[in-house]
């Protein structure tokens, strides 16, 4: 049996950084994991690339598209992307939405830099490669592997600023775990719809609802944006003054996607008072289910970029 071919894409983040004498963490010009190509228990050959080396907050959708293109151009049997944790869930979800492939694509990173006590980068990389090399990981969409847990890109989010178990899937739980012998899956995610994206030219901001929110920010949107995601209260509700500005915007055909500012749960058009989700839905707003704001934004951008402007009611069911 021939060895599996694993594509390693290193993009930066804490996993590639070191702590200096002053206690701050930053890139020092060399990626300490770039030479790691021997993974215990995995018989594979590796192609190693560094498309860019960036702190996670420097990531954008154009660079996510470059990663998609790198994967599509490869003949690898599995892909591992090392990535900063601040935006890892967004890159993972963008690839989940736009990659039409059955091969395992796994993102991982680190909560502690490479020379800190208890550094988790190498263990996370080992677990990610074991997962990407496994036939059991095929056709499960894009995965995030952190702290020996396997998560679907659709549900995972960073929940803590510094904890090693920061990455959680609060609406579903992890779909598997990585053992010494390899990945073990509890269940498979539902089949996903992918969007054929080649270019990205849409500006979609996120607004978070708050007590007393008024029309000021909402009234600026139509002149400079292609859509908006509202992280609404509870199951999808906004204050009345914000609703007065949102309703005519929605009725004009401007895409407005509703998520929740809560850490878990799903939005539903339940409440019919002024500003309630039922009125927003009736006006034509799209409800994003259990997606958080950043992921709903990426889904709207991907759908618009793929030409689904008139079918958004099918995209956000």
CSV table of N, CA, C and O in Angstrom, one decimal, residues 93-140:
chain,number,residue,atom,x,y,z
A,93,UNK,N,-14.6,27.5,8.3
A,93,UNK,CA,-16.0,27.5,7.8
A,93,UNK,C,-16.0,28.0,6.3
A,93,UNK,O,-16.8,27.4,5.5
A,94,UNK,N,-15.2,29.0,6.0
A,94,UNK,CA,-15.1,29.4,4.6
A,94,UNK,C,-14.8,28.2,3.7
A,94,UNK,O,-15.4,28.0,2.6
A,95,UNK,N,-13.8,27.4,4.1
A,95,UNK,CA,-13.4,26.3,3.3
A,95,UNK,C,-14.4,25.2,3.3
A,95,UNK,O,-14.7,24.5,2.3
A,96,UNK,N,-15.1,25.1,4.4
A,96,UNK,CA,-16.2,24.1,4.5
A,96,UNK,C,-17.4,24.5,3.5
A,96,UNK,O,-18.0,23.6,2.9
A,97,UNK,N,-17.6,25.8,3.3
A,97,UNK,CA,-18.6,26.3,2.4
A,97,UNK,C,-18.2,26.2,0.9
A,97,UNK,O,-19.1,26.0,0.0
A,98,UNK,N,-16.9,26.2,0.6
A,98,UNK,CA,-16.5,26.4,-0.8
A,98,UNK,C,-15.6,25.3,-1.4
A,98,UNK,O,-15.4,25.3,-2.6
A,99,UNK,N,-15.2,24.4,-0.5
A,99,UNK,CA,-14.4,23.2,-1.1
A,99,UNK,C,-15.3,22.1,-1.4
A,99,UNK,O,-16.0,21.6,-0.5
A,100,UNK,N,-15.3,21.6,-2.6
A,100,UNK,CA,-16.1,20.5,-3.0
A,100,UNK,C,-15.2,19.3,-3.2
A,100,UNK,O,-14.7,18.9,-4.3
A,101,UNK,N,-14.8,18.7,-2.0
A,101,UNK,CA,-13.9,17.6,-2.0
A,101,UNK,C,-14.3,16.6,-0.9
A,101,UNK,O,-14.8,17.1,0.2
A,102,UNK,N,-13.9,15.4,-1.0
A,102,UNK,CA,-14.2,14.4,0.0
A,102,UNK,C,-13.0,14.2,0.9
A,102,UNK,O,-13.0,13.6,2.0
A,103,UNK,N,-11.8,14.7,0.5
A,103,UNK,CA,-10.6,14.4,1.3
A,103,UNK,C,-10.6,15.2,2.6
A,103,UNK,O,-11.2,16.2,2.7
A,104,UNK,N,-10.0,14.6,3.6
A,104,UNK,CA,-10.0,15.3,4.9
A,104,UNK,C,-9.2,16.6,4.8
A,104,UNK,O,-8.1,16.6,4.3
A,105,UNK,N,-9.8,17.7,5.3
A,105,UNK,CA,-9.1,19.0,5.4
A,105,UNK,C,-9.3,19.4,6.9
A,105,UNK,O,-10.4,19.5,7.4
A,106,UNK,N,-8.1,19.5,7.6
A,106,UNK,CA,-8.1,19.7,9.0
A,106,UNK,C,-7.3,21.0,9.4
A,106,UNK,O,-6.2,21.1,8.9
A,107,UNK,N,-7.9,21.8,10.2
A,107,UNK,CA,-7.2,23.0,10.7
A,107,UNK,C,-6.8,22.8,12.2
A,107,UNK,O,-7.6,22.1,12.9
A,108,UNK,N,-5.7,23.3,12.5
A,108,UNK,CA,-5.2,23.2,13.9
A,108,UNK,C,-4.4,24.4,14.2
A,108,UNK,O,-3.9,25.1,13.3
A,109,UNK,N,-4.1,24.6,15.5
A,109,UNK,CA,-3.2,25.7,15.9
A,109,UNK,C,-2.8,25.5,17.3
A,109,UNK,O,-2.6,24.4,17.8
A,110,UNK,N,-2.5,26.6,18.0
A,110,UNK,CA,-2.0,26.5,19.4
A,110,UNK,C,-2.5,27.6,20.2
A,110,UNK,O,-2.7,28.7,19.7
A,111,UNK,N,-2.8,27.3,21.5
A,111,UNK,CA,-3.1,28.4,22.4
A,111,UNK,C,-1.9,28.9,23.2
A,111,UNK,O,-1.9,30.0,23.7
A,112,UNK,N,-0.8,28.2,23.1
A,112,UNK,CA,0.5,28.6,23.7
A,112,UNK,C,1.6,28.6,22.7
A,112,UNK,O,1.6,27.6,21.9
A,113,UNK,N,2.5,29.5,22.7
A,113,UNK,CA,3.5,29.6,21.7
A,113,UNK,C,4.5,28.4,21.9
A,113,UNK,O,4.5,27.8,23.0
A,114,UNK,N,5.4,28.2,20.9
A,114,UNK,CA,6.2,27.0,20.9
A,114,UNK,C,7.2,26.8,22.0
A,114,UNK,O,7.6,25.7,22.3
A,115,UNK,N,7.6,27.9,22.7
A,115,UNK,CA,8.6,27.7,23.8
A,115,UNK,C,8.0,28.0,25.2
A,115,UNK,O,8.8,28.1,26.1
A,116,UNK,N,6.7,28.1,25.2
A,116,UNK,CA,6.1,28.3,26.5
A,116,UNK,C,5.9,26.9,27.2
A,116,UNK,O,5.8,25.9,26.6
A,117,UNK,N,5.9,26.9,28.6
A,117,UNK,CA,5.6,25.7,29.3
A,117,UNK,C,4.2,25.2,28.9
A,117,UNK,O,3.2,25.9,28.8
A,118,UNK,N,4.1,23.9,28.6
A,118,UNK,CA,2.9,23.3,28.2
A,118,UNK,C,2.4,23.6,26.8
A,118,UNK,O,1.2,23.6,26.5
A,119,UNK,N,3.4,23.9,25.9
A,119,UNK,CA,3.1,24.3,24.6
A,119,UNK,C,2.3,23.2,23.9
A,119,UNK,O,2.6,22.0,24.0
A,120,UNK,N,1.2,23.5,23.2
A,120,UNK,CA,0.3,22.6,22.7
A,120,UNK,C,0.3,22.4,21.2
A,120,UNK,O,-0.4,21.7,20.6
A,121,UNK,N,1.2,23.2,20.5
A,121,UNK,CA,1.3,23.2,19.1
A,121,UNK,C,1.6,21.8,18.5
A,121,UNK,O,0.9,21.3,17.6
A,122,UNK,N,2.7,21.2,18.9
A,122,UNK,CA,3.1,19.9,18.4
A,122,UNK,C,2.1,18.8,18.6
A,122,UNK,O,1.7,18.1,17.7
A,123,UNK,N,1.6,18.7,19.9
A,123,UNK,CA,0.5,17.7,20.1
A,123,UNK,C,-0.7,17.9,19.2
A,123,UNK,O,-1.3,17.0,18.7
A,124,UNK,N,-1.1,19.2,19.0
A,124,UNK,CA,-2.2,19.5,18.1
A,124,UNK,C,-1.9,19.1,16.6
A,124,UNK,O,-2.8,18.6,15.9
A,125,UNK,N,-0.7,19.4,16.2
A,125,UNK,CA,-0.3,19.1,14.9
A,125,UNK,C,-0.3,17.6,14.6
A,125,UNK,O,-0.8,17.1,13.6
A,126,UNK,N,0.2,16.8,15.6
A,126,UNK,CA,0.2,15.3,15.5
A,126,UNK,C,-1.2,14.8,15.4
A,126,UNK,O,-1.6,14.0,14.6
A,127,UNK,N,-2.1,15.3,16.2
A,127,UNK,CA,-3.5,14.9,16.2
A,127,UNK,C,-4.2,15.3,14.9
A,127,UNK,O,-5.0,14.5,14.3
A,128,UNK,N,-3.9,16.4,14.4
A,128,UNK,CA,-4.5,16.9,13.1
A,128,UNK,C,-4.0,16.0,11.9
A,128,UNK,O,-4.8,15.6,11.1
A,129,UNK,N,-2.7,15.6,11.9
A,129,UNK,CA,-2.2,14.8,10.8
A,129,UNK,C,-2.8,13.4,10.9
A,129,UNK,O,-3.1,12.8,9.9
A,130,UNK,N,-2.9,12.9,12.1
A,130,UNK,CA,-3.5,11.5,12.3
A,130,UNK,C,-4.9,11.6,11.7
A,130,UNK,O,-5.4,10.6,11.1
A,131,UNK,N,-5.6,12.7,11.9
A,131,UNK,CA,-7.0,12.8,11.4
A,131,UNK,C,-7.0,12.9,9.9
A,131,UNK,O,-7.8,12.2,9.2
A,132,UNK,N,-6.2,13.7,9.4
A,132,UNK,CA,-6.1,14.0,7.9
A,132,UNK,C,-5.7,12.7,7.2
A,132,UNK,O,-6.1,12.5,6.0
A,133,UNK,N,-4.9,11.8,7.8
A,133,UNK,CA,-4.4,10.6,7.2
A,133,UNK,C,-5.4,9.5,7.3
A,133,UNK,O,-5.2,8.4,6.7
A,134,UNK,N,-6.5,9.7,8.0
A,134,UNK,CA,-7.5,8.6,8.3
A,134,UNK,C,-8.6,8.5,7.2
A,134,UNK,O,-9.2,9.5,6.9
A,135,UNK,N,-8.8,7.3,6.7
A,135,UNK,CA,-10.0,7.2,5.8
A,135,UNK,C,-11.3,7.5,6.4
A,135,UNK,O,-12.2,7.9,5.8
A,136,UNK,N,-11.4,7.3,7.8
A,136,UNK,CA,-12.6,7.6,8.5
A,136,UNK,C,-13.0,9.1,8.5
A,136,UNK,O,-14.1,9.5,8.7
A,137,UNK,N,-12.0,9.9,8.2
A,137,UNK,CA,-12.2,11.4,8.2
A,137,UNK,C,-12.7,11.9,6.8
A,137,UNK,O,-13.0,13.1,6.7
A,138,UNK,N,-12.8,11.0,5.8
A,138,UNK,CA,-13.2,11.5,4.5
A,138,UNK,C,-14.7,11.8,4.5
A,138,UNK,O,-15.5,11.3,5.2
A,139,UNK,N,-15.0,12.8,3.7
A,139,UNK,CA,-16.4,13.2,3.4
A,139,UNK,C,-17.2,13.7,4.7
A,139,UNK,O,-18.3,13.5,4.8
A,140,UNK,N,-16.4,14.3,5.5
A,140,UNK,CA,-17.0,14.9,6.7
A,140,UNK,C,-17.0,16.4,6.8
A,140,UNK,O,-17.2,17.0,7.8
